[in-house]
Coordinates of C-alpha atoms in Angstrom, one line a residue:
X5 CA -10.5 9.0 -7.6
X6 CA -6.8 9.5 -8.0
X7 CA -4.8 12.0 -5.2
X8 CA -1.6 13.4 -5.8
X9 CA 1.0 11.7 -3.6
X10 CA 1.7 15.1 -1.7
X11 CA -1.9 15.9 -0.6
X12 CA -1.8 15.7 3.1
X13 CA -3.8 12.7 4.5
X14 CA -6.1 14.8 6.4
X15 CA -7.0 16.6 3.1
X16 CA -7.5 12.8 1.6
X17 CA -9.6 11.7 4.3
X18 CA -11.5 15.0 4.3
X19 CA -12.2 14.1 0.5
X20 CA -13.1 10.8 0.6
X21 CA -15.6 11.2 3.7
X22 CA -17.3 14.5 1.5
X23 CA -17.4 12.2 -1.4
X24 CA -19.1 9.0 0.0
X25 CA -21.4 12.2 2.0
X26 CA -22.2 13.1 -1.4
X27 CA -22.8 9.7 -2.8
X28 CA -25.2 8.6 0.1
X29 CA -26.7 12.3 0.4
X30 CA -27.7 12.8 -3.7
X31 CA -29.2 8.8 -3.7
X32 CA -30.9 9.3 -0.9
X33 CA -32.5 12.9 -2.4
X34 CA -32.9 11.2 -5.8
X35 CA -34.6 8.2 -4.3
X36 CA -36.9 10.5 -2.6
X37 CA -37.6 12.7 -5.7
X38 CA -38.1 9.9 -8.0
X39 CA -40.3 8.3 -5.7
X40 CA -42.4 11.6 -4.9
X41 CA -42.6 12.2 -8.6
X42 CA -44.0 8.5 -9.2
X43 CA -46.9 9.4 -6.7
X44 CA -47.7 12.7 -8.2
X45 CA -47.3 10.9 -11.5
X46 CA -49.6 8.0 -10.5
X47 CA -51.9 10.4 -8.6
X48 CA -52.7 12.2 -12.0
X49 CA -53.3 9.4 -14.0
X50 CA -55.7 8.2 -11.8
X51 CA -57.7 11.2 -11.3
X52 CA -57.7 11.6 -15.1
X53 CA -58.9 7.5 -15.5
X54 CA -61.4 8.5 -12.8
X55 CA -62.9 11.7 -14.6
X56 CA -63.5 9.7 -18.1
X57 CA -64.8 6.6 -16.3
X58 CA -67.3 9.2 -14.4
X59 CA -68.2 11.3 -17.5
X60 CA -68.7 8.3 -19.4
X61 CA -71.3 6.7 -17.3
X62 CA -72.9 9.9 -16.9
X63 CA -73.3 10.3 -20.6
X64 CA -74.4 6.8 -21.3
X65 CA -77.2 7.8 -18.4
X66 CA -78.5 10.8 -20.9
X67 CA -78.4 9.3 -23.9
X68 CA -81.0 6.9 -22.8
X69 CA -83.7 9.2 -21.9
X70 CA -86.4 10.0 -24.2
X71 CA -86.6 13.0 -26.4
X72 CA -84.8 15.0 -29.3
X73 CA -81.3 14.3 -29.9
X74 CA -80.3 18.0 -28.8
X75 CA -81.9 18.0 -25.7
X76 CA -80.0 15.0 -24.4
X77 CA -76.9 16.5 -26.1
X78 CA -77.1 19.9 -24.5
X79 CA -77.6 18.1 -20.7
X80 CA -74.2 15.8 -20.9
X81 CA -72.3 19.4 -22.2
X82 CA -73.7 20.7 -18.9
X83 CA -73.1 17.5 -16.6
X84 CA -69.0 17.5 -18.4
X85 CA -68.1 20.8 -15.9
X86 CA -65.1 22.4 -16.5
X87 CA -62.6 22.7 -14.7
X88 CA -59.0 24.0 -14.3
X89 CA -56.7 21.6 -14.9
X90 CA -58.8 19.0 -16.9
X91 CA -59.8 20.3 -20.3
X92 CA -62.3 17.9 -22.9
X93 CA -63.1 18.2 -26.5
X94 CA -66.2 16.0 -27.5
X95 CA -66.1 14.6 -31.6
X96 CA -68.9 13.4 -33.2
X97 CA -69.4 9.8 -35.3
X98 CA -68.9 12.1 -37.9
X99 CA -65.7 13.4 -37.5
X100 CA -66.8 17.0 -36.1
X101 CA -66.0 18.9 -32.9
X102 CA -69.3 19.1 -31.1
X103 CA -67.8 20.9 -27.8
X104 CA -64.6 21.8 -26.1
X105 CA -63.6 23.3 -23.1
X106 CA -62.4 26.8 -23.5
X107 CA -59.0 25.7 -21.9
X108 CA -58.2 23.0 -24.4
X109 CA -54.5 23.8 -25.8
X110 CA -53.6 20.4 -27.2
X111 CA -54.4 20.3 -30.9
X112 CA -56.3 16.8 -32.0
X113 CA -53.4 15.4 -33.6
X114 CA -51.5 15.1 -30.8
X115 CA -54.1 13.1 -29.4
X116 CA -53.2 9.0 -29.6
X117 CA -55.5 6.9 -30.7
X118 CA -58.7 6.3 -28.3
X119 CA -58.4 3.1 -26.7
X120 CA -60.9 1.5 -23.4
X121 CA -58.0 1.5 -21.0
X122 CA -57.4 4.7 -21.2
X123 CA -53.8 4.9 -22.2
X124 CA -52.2 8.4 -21.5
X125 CA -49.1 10.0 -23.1
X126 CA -47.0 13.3 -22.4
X127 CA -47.5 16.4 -24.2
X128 CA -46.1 19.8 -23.8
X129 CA -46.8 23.3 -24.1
X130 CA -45.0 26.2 -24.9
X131 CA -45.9 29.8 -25.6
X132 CA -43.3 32.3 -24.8
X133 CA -43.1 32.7 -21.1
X134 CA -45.4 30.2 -20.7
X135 CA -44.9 26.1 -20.3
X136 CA -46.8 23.5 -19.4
X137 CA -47.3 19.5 -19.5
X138 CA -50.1 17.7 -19.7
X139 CA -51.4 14.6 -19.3
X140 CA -53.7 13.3 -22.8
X141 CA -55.6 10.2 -23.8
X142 CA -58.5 9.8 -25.9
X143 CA -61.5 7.4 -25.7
X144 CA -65.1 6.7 -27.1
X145 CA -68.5 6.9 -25.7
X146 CA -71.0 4.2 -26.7
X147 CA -74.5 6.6 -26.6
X148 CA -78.0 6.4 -27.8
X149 CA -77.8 3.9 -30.7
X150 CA -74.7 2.4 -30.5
X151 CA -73.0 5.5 -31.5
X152 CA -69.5 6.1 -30.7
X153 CA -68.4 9.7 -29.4
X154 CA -64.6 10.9 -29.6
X155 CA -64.0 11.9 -25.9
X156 CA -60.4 13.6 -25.9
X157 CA -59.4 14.7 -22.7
X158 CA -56.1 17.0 -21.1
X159 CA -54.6 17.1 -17.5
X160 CA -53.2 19.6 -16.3
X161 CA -50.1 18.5 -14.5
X162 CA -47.5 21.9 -14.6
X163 CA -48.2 22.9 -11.1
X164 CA -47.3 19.0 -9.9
X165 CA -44.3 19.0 -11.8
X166 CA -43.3 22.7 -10.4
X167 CA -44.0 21.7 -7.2
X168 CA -41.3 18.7 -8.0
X169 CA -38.8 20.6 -10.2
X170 CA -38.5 23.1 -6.4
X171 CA -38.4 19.7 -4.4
X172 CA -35.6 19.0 -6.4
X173 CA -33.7 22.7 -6.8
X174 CA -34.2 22.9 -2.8
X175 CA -32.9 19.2 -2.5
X176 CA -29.7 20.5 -4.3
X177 CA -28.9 23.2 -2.1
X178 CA -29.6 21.5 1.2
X179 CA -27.7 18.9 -0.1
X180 CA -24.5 21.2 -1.2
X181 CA -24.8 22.8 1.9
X182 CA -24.6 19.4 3.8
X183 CA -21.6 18.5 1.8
X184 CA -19.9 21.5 3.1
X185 CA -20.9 21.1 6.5
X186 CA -19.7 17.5 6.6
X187 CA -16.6 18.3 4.8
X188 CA -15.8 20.6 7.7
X189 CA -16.7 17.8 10.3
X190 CA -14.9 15.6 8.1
X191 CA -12.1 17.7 8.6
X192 CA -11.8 18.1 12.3
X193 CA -12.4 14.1 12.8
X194 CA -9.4 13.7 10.6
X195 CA -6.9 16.1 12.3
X196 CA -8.2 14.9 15.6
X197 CA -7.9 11.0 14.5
X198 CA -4.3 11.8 13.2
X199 CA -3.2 13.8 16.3
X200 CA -1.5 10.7 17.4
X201 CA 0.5 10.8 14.6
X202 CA 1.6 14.4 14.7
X203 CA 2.7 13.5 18.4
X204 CA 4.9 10.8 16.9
X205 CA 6.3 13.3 14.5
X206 CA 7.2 15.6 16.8
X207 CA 9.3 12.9 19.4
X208 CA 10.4 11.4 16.0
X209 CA 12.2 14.9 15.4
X210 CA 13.8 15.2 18.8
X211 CA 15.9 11.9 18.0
X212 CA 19.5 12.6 17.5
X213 CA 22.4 10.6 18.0
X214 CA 22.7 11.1 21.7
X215 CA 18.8 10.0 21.8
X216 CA 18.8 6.6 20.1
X217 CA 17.7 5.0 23.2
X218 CA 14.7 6.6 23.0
X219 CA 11.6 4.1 22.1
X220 CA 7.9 5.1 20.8
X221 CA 6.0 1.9 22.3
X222 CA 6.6 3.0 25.8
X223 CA 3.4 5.5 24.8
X224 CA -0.3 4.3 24.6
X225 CA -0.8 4.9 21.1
X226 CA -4.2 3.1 19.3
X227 CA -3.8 0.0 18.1
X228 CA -3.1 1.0 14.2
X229 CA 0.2 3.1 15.1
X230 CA 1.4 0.4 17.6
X231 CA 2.4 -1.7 14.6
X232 CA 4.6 1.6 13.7
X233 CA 5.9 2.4 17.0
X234 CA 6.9 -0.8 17.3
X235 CA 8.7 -1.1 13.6
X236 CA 10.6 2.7 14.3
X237 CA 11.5 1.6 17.8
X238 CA 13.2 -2.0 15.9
X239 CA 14.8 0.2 13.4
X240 CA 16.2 2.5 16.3
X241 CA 17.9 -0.5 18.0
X242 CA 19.3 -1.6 15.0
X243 CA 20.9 2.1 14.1
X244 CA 21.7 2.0 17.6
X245 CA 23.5 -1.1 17.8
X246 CA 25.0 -0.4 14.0
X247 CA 26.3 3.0 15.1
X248 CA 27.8 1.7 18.4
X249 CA 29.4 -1.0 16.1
X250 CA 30.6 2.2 13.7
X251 CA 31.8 4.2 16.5
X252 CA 34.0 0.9 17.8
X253 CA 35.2 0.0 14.3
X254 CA 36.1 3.9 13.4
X255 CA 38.0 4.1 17.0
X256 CA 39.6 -0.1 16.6
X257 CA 40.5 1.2 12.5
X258 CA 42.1 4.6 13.8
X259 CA 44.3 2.4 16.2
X260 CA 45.5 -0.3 14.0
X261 CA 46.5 2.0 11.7
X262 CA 47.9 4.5 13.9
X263 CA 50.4 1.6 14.8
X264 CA 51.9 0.9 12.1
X265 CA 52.1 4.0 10.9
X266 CA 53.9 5.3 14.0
X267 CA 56.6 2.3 13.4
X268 CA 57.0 3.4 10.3
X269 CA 58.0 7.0 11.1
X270 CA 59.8 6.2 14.2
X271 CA 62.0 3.6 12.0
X272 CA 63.3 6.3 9.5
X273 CA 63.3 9.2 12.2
X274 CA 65.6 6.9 13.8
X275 CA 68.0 6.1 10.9
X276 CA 68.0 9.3 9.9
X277 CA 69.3 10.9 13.3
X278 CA 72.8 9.6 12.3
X279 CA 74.9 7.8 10.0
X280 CA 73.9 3.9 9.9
X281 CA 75.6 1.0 8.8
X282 CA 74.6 -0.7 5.7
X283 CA 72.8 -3.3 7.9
X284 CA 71.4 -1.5 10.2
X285 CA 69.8 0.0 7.0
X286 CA 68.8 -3.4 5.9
X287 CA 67.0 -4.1 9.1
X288 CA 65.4 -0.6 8.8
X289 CA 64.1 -1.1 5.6
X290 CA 62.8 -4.9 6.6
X291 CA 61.1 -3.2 9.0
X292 CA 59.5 -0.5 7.0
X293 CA 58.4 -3.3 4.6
X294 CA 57.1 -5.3 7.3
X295 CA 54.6 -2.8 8.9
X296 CA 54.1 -1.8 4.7
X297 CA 53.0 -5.0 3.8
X298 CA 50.2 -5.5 7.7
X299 CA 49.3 -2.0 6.2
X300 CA 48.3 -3.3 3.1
X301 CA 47.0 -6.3 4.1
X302 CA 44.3 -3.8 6.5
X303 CA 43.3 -2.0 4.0
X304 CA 42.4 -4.3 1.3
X305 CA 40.4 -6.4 4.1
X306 CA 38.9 -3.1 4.7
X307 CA 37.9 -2.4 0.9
X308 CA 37.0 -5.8 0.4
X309 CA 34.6 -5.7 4.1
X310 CA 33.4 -2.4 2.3
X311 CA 32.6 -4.1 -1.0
X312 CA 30.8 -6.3 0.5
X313 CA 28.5 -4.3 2.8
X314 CA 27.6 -2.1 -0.6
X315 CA 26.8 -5.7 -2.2
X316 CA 29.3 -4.5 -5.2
X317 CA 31.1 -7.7 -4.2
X318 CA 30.6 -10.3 -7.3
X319 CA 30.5 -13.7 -6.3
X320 CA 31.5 -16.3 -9.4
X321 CA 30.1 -19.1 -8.3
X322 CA 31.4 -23.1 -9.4
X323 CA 30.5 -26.6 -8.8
X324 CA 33.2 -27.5 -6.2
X325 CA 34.4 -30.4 -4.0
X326 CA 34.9 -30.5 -0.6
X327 CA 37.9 -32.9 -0.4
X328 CA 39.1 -31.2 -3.2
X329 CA 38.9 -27.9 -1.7
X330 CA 40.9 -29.1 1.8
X331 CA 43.7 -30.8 -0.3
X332 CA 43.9 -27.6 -1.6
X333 CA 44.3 -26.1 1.5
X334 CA 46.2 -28.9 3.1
X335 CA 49.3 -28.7 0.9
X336 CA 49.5 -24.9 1.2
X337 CA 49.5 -25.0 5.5
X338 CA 51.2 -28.4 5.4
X339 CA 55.0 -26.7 6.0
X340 CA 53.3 -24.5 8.5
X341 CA 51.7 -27.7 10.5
X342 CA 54.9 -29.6 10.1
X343 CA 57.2 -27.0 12.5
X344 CA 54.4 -27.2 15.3
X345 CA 54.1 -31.0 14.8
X346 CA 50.5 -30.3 14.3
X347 CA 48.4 -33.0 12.3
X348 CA 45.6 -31.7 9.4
X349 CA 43.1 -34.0 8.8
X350 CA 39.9 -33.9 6.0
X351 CA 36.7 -35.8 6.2
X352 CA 33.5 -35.4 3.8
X353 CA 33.4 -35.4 0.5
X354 CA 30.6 -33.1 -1.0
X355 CA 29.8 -31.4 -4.3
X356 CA 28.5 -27.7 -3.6
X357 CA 28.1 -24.4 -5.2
X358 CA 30.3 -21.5 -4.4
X359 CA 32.8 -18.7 -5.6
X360 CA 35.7 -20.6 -5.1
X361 CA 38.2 -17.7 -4.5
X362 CA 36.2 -16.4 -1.6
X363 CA 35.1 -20.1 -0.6
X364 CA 39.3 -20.6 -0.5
X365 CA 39.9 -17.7 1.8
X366 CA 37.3 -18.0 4.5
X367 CA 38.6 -21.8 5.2
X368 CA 41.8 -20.4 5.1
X369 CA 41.5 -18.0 7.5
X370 CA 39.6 -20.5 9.9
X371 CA 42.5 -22.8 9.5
X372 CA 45.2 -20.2 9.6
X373 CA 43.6 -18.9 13.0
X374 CA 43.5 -22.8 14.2
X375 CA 47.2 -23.1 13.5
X376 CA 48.0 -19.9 15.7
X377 CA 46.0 -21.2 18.4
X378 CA 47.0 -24.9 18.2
X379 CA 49.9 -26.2 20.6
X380 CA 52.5 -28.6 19.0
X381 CA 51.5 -32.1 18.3
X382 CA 47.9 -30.9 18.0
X383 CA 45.2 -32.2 15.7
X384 CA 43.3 -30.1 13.4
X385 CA 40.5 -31.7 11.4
X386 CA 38.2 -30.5 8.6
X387 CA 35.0 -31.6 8.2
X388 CA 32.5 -31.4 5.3
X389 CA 28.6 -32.4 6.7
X390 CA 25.6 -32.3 4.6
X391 CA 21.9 -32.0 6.0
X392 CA 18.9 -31.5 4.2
X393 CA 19.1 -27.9 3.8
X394 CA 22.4 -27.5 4.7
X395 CA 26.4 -28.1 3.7
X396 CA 28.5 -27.3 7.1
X397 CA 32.2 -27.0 6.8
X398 CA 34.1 -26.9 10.0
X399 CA 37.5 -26.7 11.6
X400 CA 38.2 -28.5 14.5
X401 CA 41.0 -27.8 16.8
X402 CA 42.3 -29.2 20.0
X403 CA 44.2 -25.9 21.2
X404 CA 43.1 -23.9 23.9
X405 CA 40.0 -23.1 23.7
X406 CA 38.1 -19.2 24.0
X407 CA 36.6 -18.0 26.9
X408 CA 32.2 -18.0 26.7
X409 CA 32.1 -13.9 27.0
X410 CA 34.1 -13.7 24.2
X411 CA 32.3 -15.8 21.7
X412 CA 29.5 -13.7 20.8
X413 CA 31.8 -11.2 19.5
X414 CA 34.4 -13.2 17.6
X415 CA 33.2 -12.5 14.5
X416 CA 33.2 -8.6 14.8
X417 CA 35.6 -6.3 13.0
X418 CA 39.2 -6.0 14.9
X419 CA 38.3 -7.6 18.1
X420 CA 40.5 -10.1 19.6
X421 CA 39.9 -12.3 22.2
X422 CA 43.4 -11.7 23.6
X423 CA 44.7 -8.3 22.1
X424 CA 48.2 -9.2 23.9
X425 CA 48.5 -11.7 21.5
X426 CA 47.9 -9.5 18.9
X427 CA 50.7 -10.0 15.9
X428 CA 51.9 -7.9 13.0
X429 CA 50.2 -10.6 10.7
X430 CA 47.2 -10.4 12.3
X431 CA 44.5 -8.0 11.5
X432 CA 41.5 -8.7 14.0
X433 CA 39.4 -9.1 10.2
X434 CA 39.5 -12.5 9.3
X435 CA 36.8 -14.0 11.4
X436 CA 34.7 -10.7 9.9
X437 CA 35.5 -11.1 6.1
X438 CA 34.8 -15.5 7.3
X439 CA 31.6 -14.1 8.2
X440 CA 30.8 -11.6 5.3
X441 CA 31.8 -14.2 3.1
X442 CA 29.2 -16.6 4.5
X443 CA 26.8 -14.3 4.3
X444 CA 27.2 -13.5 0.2
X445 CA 26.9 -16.8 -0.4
X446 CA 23.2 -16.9 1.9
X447 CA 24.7 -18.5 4.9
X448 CA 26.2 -18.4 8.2
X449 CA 28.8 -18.7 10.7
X450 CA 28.8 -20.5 14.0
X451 CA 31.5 -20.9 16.9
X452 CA 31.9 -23.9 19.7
X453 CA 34.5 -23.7 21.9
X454 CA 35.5 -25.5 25.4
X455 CA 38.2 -24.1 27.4
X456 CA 41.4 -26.6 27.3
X457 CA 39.6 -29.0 24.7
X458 CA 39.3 -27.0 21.3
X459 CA 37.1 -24.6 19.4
X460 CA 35.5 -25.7 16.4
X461 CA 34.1 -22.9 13.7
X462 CA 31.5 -24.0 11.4
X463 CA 31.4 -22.1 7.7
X464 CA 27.3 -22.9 6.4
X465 CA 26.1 -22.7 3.1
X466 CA 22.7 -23.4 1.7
X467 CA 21.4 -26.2 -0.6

């Protein structure tokens, strides 16, 4: 039974409870009238078998008395009453119609075949208004002399199969009518079985943004919508957590660029107040260039960040290697490690899968953040470790270490563990765009650290 999508479910449950009414209520009626018309049937049949078994040992009781052939004749007519719904036509050996009731309708060809078990057969009758059934089977008496007598004989059976044809019409009704009345019931169940539902509607619609801490499960509700509760009260602290996030990144974005920005203005208002020198206009316009350029550098971690969370990020991915990939890295932060007398070390060397552009950056900006943390004549080490499910690449530093509240948020978009530390090359996104990186590629980020001893941050990838 297919049920457009937009039928309410009380309407659908209303159905399907009339229908499987109607199913058990029309095979329960049709089991009873096929089983009442089996006993009128078989009721019929036997009184017929009874009637010729009776009228034939009545006449084999004549025909062996003594005297004319007529006489004995004349007594079985009389002994063969007639009645009203059984009707008998007598044949002689020779083919002629000796008697028959005045009721008889059914013509002698319709008659089967006489037999001793008295097989019977259908036959109806119609005449205008008028329309009956009977019941008809033909047999032989064995009289005086051996002789064999054509016995056909009719039962009436229209007022048993009226009296079934109104069980049946009545059955209908009562039955239509019981649909009816259990479609109403059927009805009120449903809207009072959903009323749960309705209620969670109806709190569902109060929830704005200044209500996402409200939660469904604190309710009793029955066991099916707990699972539902539960799963909307889930998604509400995710949107809640994800729009506190969004309300922290719009209000960290508006201020890093606000920055800048205001540098940039208050650079050329000043310059343009009065006449400069040609390098004080050189230093302006370094300036200018300068907050340009950590400008830029926001907003393409921004669009790329954005990319990402739309998955409209491509990822192109190669067979890499791991030793390969910190040589790489090595020689381009080597200068940078040599004026800090720091000391950048590689271990591992694994084959892996990955987009090596983005693989490139996110080990970058780990070791780029180790080198601004790192004292001079520190050690900095990467690491390539493979597990069974796993390919860990980590940067190790000896620096200072970060403080344990700050470490679950490390990896979230512009925050800093020490803000006054905060430089123009410095965007408070790399550790996101680390972590967004990792998780295009399937994996994750981690982040040990041990105040005065180091922090080491671990890049994952699947196998």
């Amino acid at each position: 039974m297919l049920i457009p999508r937009n039928v309410p479910i009380t309407v659908r449950l209303t159905l399907f409870f009339s229908l499987a009414m109607a199913i058990v209520l029309y095979s329960v009626s049709g089991l009873l009238y096929q089983t009442l018309r089996d006993q009128l049937n078989s009721k019929d049949v036997n009184e017929l078998r009874s009637t010729l078994q009776f009228q034939k040992e009545i006449a084999s009781t004549i025909s062996e008395r003594q005297g004319p052939q007529e006489q004995w004749q004349k007594e079985l007519f009389e002994f063969i009453a007639e009645q009203d719904r059984l009707s008998l036509r007598i044949i002689s050996p020779d083919g002629k119609v000796w008697s028959q009731s005045k009721n008889m309708r059914v013509p002698q060809s319709a008659y089967p075949a006489p037999t001793k078990d008295f097989n019977y057969q259908s036959w109806k009758h119609h005449d205008g208004e008028l329309h009956e059934k009977y019941l008809i089977t033909a047999t032989t008496f064995p009289l005086k002399d051996k002789e064999l007598w054509l016995v056909q004989a009719a039962l009436n059976v229209s007022r048993n199969n009226e009296i079934i044809e109104n069980y049946w019409a009545r059955m209908q009704i009562a039955a239509a009518l019981a649909i009816l009345l259990f479609a109403a019931c059927g009805y009120g169940l449903a809207r009072r079985g959903l009323r749960p539902l309705r209620v969670i509607s109806r709190q569902i619609e109060t929830i704005n943004v200044e209500e996402l801490h409200t939660r469904l499960a604190t309710e009793r509700w029955p066991s099916e919508l707990v699972v539902l509760a539960s799963s909307f009260d889930s998604m509400l602290t995710r949107l809640e957590a994800s729009f506190a996030q969004l309300t922290r990144f719009s209000s960290d974005l508006a201020h890093e660029l606000r920055a800048p920005i205001n540098n940039l203005i208050s650079a050329a208002s000043v310059t343009l107040n009065q006449p400069r020198s040609a390098a004080d206009y050189q230093e302006t316009l370094e300036a200018i260039v300068e907050e340009g350029e950590r400008l830029s550098r926001t907003v393409s971690s921004m669009l790329f960040l954005a990319r990402a969370d739309n998955s409209r990020e491509p990822l192109k991915k190669e067979t890499l290697n791991s030793a390969n990939e910190f040589r790489r890295l090595i020689g381009f932060y080597d200068i940078l490690a040599e004026e800090k007398n720091i000391t950048l070390i590689q271990t591992g060397d694994e084959s892996f899968i990955a987009d090596p552009l983005h693989f490139q950056r996110a080990i970058s900006n780990l070791l780029s953040n180790a080198l601004h943390y790192t004292p001079n004549g520190g050690e900095i080490i990467l690491r390539a470790v493979r597990e069974p499910h796993w390919l860990h690449f980590s940067v190790q530093d000896n620096g200072e270490g970060i403080e344990p509240e700050h470490l679950p948020h490390l990896f979230e978009r512009f925050y800093r563990a020490d803000p006054s530390r905060a430089s123009t090359e410095n965007t408070g996104l790399g550790l996101a765009i680390v972590k967004t990186i990792a998780e295009l590629h399937g994996g994750k980020v981690a982040v040990t650290s041990t105040l005065g001893k180091g922090s080491t941050f671990t890049f994952s990838i699947p196998q």
